[in-house]
Tab-separated table of C-alpha atoms in Angstrom:
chain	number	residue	atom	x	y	z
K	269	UNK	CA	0.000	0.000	0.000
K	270	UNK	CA	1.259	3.549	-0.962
K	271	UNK	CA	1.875	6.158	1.612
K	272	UNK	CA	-0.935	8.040	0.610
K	273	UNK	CA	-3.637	5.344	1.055
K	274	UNK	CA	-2.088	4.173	4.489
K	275	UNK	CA	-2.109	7.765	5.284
K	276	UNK	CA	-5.412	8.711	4.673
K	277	UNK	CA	-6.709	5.146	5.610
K	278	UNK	CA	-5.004	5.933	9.995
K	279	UNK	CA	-6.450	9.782	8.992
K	280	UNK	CA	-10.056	8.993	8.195
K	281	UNK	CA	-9.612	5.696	11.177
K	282	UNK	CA	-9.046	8.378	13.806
K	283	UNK	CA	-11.205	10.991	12.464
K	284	UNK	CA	-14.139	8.645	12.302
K	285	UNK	CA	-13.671	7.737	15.806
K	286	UNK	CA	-13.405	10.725	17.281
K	287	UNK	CA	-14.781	13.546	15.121
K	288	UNK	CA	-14.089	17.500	16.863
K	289	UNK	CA	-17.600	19.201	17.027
K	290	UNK	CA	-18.482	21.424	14.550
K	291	UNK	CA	-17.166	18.789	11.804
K	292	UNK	CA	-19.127	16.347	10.016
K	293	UNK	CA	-17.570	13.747	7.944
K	294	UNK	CA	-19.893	13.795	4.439
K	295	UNK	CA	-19.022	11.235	2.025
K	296	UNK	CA	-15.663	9.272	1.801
K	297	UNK	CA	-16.415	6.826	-1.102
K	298	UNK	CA	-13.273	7.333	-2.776
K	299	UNK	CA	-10.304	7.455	-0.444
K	300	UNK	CA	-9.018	10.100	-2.616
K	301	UNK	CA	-11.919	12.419	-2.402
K	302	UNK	CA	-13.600	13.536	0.622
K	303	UNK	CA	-16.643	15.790	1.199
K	304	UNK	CA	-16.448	17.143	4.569
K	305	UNK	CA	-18.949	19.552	6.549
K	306	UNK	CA	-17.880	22.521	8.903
K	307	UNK	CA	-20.022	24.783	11.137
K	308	UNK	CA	-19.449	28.434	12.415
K	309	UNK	CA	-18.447	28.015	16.031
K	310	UNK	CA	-20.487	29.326	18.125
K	311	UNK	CA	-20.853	33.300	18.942
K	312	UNK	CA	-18.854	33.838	15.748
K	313	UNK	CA	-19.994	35.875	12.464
K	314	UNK	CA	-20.938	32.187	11.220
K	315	UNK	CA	-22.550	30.682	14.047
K	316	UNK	CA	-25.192	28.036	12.578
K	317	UNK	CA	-23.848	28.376	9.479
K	318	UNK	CA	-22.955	24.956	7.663
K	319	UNK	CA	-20.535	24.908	4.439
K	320	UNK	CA	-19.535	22.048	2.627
K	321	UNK	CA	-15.781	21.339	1.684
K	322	UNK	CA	-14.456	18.862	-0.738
K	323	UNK	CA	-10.849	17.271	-0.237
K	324	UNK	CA	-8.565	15.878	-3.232
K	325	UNK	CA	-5.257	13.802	-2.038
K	326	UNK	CA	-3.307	13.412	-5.219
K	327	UNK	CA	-0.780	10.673	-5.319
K	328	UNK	CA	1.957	13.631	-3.571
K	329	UNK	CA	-0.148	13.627	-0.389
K	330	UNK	CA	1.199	14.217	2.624
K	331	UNK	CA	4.452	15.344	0.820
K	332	UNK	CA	2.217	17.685	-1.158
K	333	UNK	CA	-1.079	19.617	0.410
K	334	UNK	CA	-4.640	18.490	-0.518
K	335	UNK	CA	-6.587	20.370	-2.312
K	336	UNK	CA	-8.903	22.326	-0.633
K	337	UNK	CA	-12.438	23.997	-1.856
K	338	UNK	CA	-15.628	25.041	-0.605
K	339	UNK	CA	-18.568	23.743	-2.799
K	340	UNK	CA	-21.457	25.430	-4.179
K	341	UNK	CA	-21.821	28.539	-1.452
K	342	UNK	CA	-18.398	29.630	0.141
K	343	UNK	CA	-18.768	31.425	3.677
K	344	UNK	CA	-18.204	35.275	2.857
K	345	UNK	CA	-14.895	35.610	4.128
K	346	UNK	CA	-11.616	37.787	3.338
K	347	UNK	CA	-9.643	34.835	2.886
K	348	UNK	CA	-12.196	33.116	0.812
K	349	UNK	CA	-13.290	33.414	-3.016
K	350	UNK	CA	-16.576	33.260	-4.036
K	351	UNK	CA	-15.439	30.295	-6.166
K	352	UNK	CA	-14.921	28.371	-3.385
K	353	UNK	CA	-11.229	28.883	-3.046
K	354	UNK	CA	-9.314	29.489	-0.593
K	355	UNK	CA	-6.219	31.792	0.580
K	356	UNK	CA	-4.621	29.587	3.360
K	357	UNK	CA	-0.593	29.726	3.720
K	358	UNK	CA	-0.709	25.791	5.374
K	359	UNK	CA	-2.643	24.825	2.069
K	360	UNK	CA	0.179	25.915	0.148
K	361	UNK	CA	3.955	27.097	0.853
K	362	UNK	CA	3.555	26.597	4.564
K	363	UNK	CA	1.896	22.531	4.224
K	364	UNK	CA	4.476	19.689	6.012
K	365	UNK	CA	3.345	16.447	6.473
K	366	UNK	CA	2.923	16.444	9.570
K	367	UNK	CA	-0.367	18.652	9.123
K	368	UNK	CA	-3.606	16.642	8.755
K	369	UNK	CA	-7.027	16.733	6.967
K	370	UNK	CA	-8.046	17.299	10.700
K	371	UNK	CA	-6.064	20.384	11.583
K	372	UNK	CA	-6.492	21.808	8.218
K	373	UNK	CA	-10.437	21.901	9.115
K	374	UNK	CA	-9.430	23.081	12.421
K	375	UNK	CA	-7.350	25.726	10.552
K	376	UNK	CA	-10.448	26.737	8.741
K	377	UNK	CA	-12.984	26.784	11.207
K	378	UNK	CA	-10.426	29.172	13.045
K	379	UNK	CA	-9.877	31.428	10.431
K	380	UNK	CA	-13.589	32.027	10.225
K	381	UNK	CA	-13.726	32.211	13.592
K	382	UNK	CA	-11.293	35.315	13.803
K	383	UNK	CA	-13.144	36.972	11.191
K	384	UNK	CA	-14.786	40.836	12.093
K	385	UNK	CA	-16.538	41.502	8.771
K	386	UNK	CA	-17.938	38.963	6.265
K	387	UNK	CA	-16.658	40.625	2.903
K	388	UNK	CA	-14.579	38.669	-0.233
K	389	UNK	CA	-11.417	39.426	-1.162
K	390	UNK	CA	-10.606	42.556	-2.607
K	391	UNK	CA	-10.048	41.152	-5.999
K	392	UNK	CA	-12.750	38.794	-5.982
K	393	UNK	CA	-14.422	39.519	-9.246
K	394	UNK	CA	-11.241	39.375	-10.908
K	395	UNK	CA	-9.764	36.185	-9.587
K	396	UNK	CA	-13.282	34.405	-10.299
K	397	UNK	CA	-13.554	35.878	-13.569
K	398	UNK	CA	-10.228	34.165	-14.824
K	399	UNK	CA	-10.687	30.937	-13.061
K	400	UNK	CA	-14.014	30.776	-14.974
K	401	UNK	CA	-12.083	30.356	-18.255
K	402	UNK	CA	-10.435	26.935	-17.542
K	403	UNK	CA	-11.608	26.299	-13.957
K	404	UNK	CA	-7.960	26.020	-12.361
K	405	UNK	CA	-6.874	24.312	-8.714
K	406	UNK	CA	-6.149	26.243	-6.549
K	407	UNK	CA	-3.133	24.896	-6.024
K	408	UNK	CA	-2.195	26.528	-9.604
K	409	UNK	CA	-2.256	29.880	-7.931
K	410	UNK	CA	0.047	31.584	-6.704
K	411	UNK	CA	-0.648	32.911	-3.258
K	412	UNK	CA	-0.025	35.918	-1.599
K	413	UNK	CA	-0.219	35.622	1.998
K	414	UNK	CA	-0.370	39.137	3.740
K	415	UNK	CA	-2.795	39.012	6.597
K	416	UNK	CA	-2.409	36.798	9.455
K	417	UNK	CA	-5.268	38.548	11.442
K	418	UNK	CA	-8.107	36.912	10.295
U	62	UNK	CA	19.971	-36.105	61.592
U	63	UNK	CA	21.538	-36.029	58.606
U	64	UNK	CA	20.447	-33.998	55.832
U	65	UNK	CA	19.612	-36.023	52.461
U	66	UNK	CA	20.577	-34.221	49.212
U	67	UNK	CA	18.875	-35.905	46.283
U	68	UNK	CA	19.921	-34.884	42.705
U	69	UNK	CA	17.054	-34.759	40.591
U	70	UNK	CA	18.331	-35.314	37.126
U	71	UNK	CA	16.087	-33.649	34.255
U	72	UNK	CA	16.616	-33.618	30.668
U	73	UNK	CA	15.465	-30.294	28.686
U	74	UNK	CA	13.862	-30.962	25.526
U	75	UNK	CA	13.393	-27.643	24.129
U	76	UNK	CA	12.568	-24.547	25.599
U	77	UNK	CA	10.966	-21.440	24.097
U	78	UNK	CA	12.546	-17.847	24.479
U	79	UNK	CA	10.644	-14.365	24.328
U	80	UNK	CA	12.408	-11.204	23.496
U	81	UNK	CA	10.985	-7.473	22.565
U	82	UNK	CA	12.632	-4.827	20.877
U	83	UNK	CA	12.164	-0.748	20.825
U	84	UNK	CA	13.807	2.159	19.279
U	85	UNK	CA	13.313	3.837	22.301
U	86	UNK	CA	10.817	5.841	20.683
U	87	UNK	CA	8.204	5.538	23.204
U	88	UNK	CA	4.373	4.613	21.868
U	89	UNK	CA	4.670	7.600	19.326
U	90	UNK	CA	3.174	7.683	15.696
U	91	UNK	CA	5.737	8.667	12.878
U	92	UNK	CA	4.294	12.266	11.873
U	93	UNK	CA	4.670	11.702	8.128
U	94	UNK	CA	3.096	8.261	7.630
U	95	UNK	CA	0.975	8.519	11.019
U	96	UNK	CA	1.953	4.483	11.776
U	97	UNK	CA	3.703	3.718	15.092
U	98	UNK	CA	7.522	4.247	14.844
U	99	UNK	CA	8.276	0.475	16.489
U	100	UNK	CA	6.247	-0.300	13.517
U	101	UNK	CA	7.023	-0.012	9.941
U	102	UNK	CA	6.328	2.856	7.370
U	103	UNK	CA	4.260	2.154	4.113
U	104	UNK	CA	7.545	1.530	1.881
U	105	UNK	CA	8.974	-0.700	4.275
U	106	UNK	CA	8.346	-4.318	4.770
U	107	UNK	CA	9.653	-5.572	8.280
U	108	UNK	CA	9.927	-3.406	11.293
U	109	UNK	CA	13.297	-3.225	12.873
U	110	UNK	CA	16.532	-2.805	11.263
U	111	UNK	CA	14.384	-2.767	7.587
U	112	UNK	CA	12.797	0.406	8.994
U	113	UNK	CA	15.185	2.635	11.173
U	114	UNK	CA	13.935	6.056	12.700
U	115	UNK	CA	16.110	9.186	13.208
U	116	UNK	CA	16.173	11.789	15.208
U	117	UNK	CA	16.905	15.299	14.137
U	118	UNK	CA	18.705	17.749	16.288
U	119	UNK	CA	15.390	19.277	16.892
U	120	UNK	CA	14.650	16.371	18.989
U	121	UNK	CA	11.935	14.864	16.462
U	122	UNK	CA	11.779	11.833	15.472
U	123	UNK	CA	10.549	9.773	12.007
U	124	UNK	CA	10.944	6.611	10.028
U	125	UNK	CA	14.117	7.439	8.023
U	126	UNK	CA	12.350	6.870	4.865
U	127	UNK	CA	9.774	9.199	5.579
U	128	UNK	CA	12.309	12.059	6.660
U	129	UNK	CA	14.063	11.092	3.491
U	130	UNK	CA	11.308	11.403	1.041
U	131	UNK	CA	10.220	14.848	2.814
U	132	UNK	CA	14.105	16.010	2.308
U	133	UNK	CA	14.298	15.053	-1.508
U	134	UNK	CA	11.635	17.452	-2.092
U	135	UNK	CA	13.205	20.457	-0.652
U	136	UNK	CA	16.796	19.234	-0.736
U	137	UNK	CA	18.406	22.761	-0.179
U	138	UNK	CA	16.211	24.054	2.851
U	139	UNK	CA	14.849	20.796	4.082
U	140	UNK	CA	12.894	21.361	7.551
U	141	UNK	CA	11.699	19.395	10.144
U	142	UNK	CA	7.937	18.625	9.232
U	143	UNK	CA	7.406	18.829	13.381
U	144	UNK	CA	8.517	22.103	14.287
U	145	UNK	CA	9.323	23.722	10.715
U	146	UNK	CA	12.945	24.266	12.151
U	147	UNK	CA	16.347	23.496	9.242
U	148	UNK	CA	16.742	19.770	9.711
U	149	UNK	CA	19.661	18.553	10.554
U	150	UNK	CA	19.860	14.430	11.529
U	151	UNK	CA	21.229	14.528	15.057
U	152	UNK	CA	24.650	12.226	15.644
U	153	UNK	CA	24.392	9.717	17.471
């Protein structure tokens, strides 16, 4: 068995068994995709709210990040495109192995917590309107990580 | 009274040994593969001496072919997945 399969196999084992709140596990058909459910914690700008994230190991995983979007509506978020992608340094440059599918959703759910004013990106409209040509990963962009506050 | 010493001859057939083995890693999980370090990483076959772990001088520790896949990919800065500090494999 690869790496990657025994990987995710102990990840999703653990996760399973002991899942934090405010995370649902969705589907996990396909080892290599995962559809994952977060909530706004509680007394946070997205308290209640539920969003739905999809997972992609490619055969680099964990020497490589996953790939991480938000399907159909993203939460309204600084860090977040409307596409569903995301502007996260650990999904990117700052990713080790040693970082899980778990603490990446912890990561998130975090990041959303910190957050004083739901608004997109500044260049939103932009970003979305050339990813609508060819419908890139985000792991073909390259980031630009200049806030650490929220 | 005098004391009687009997020898009680026995013959030993066959006798069965039990030994265990450590690294001295303690119950920890490798943090690149996530499988025990006494045990063995995906690539490997056998635990023990077909699966090492090293320590770097950070004080973490991995299944050397783990560390050594993570290093390939960033062979000039490598860092220590752990604590994100230049790895350096510790002498021993």
């Amino acid at each position: 068995m690869s790496l990657r399969e025994k990987r995710l196999m102990s990840e999703l084992k653990s996760l399973t068994q002991k899942t934090p709140d405010l995370i649902k596990i969705v589907k996990t058909e396909n080892l290599m995709t995962w559809l994952i459910e977060i909530t706004g914690a509680e007394k946070t700008l997205y308290e209640d709210e539920t969003y739905t994230l999809q997972f992609r190991f490619d055969t680099e995983y964990p020497l490589k990040p996953p790939e991480v979007v938000f399907l159909q509506e993203s939460p309204v978020h600084p860090h977040i495109y409307s596409n569903g992608h995301i502007c996260l340094d650990i999904l990117d440059e700052s990713w080790t192995p040693a970082l899980t599918v778990e603490s990446v959703l912890l990561s998130l759910i975090s990041m959303m917590s910190s957050c004083k004013k739901k608004e997109r990106p500044p260049d939103d409209s932009s970003y979305v309107r050339a990813w609508k040509k060819n419908k890139f990963s985000p792991k073909k962009t390259k980031w630009f990580f200049h806030d650490n506050k929220v | 009274m005098e004391e009687k010493k009997s020898n009680l001859i026995v013959t030993i057939k066959k006798w069965h040994t039990v030994s265990s083995w450590t690294w001295g890693a303690g119950d920890d999980n490798c943090g690149i593969c996530q499988m025990p370090l006494d045990g063995c990483a995906p690539e490997c076959q056998f635990p023990g001496d077909d699966c090492p772990i090293v320590w770097g001088k950070c004080g973490h520790k991995f299944h050397l072919v783990c560390i050594n896949t993570w290093i390939q990919r960033n062979i000039n800065e490598p860092t220590c997945p752990m604590c994100r500090e230049p790895w350096e494999f510790r002498d021993d």
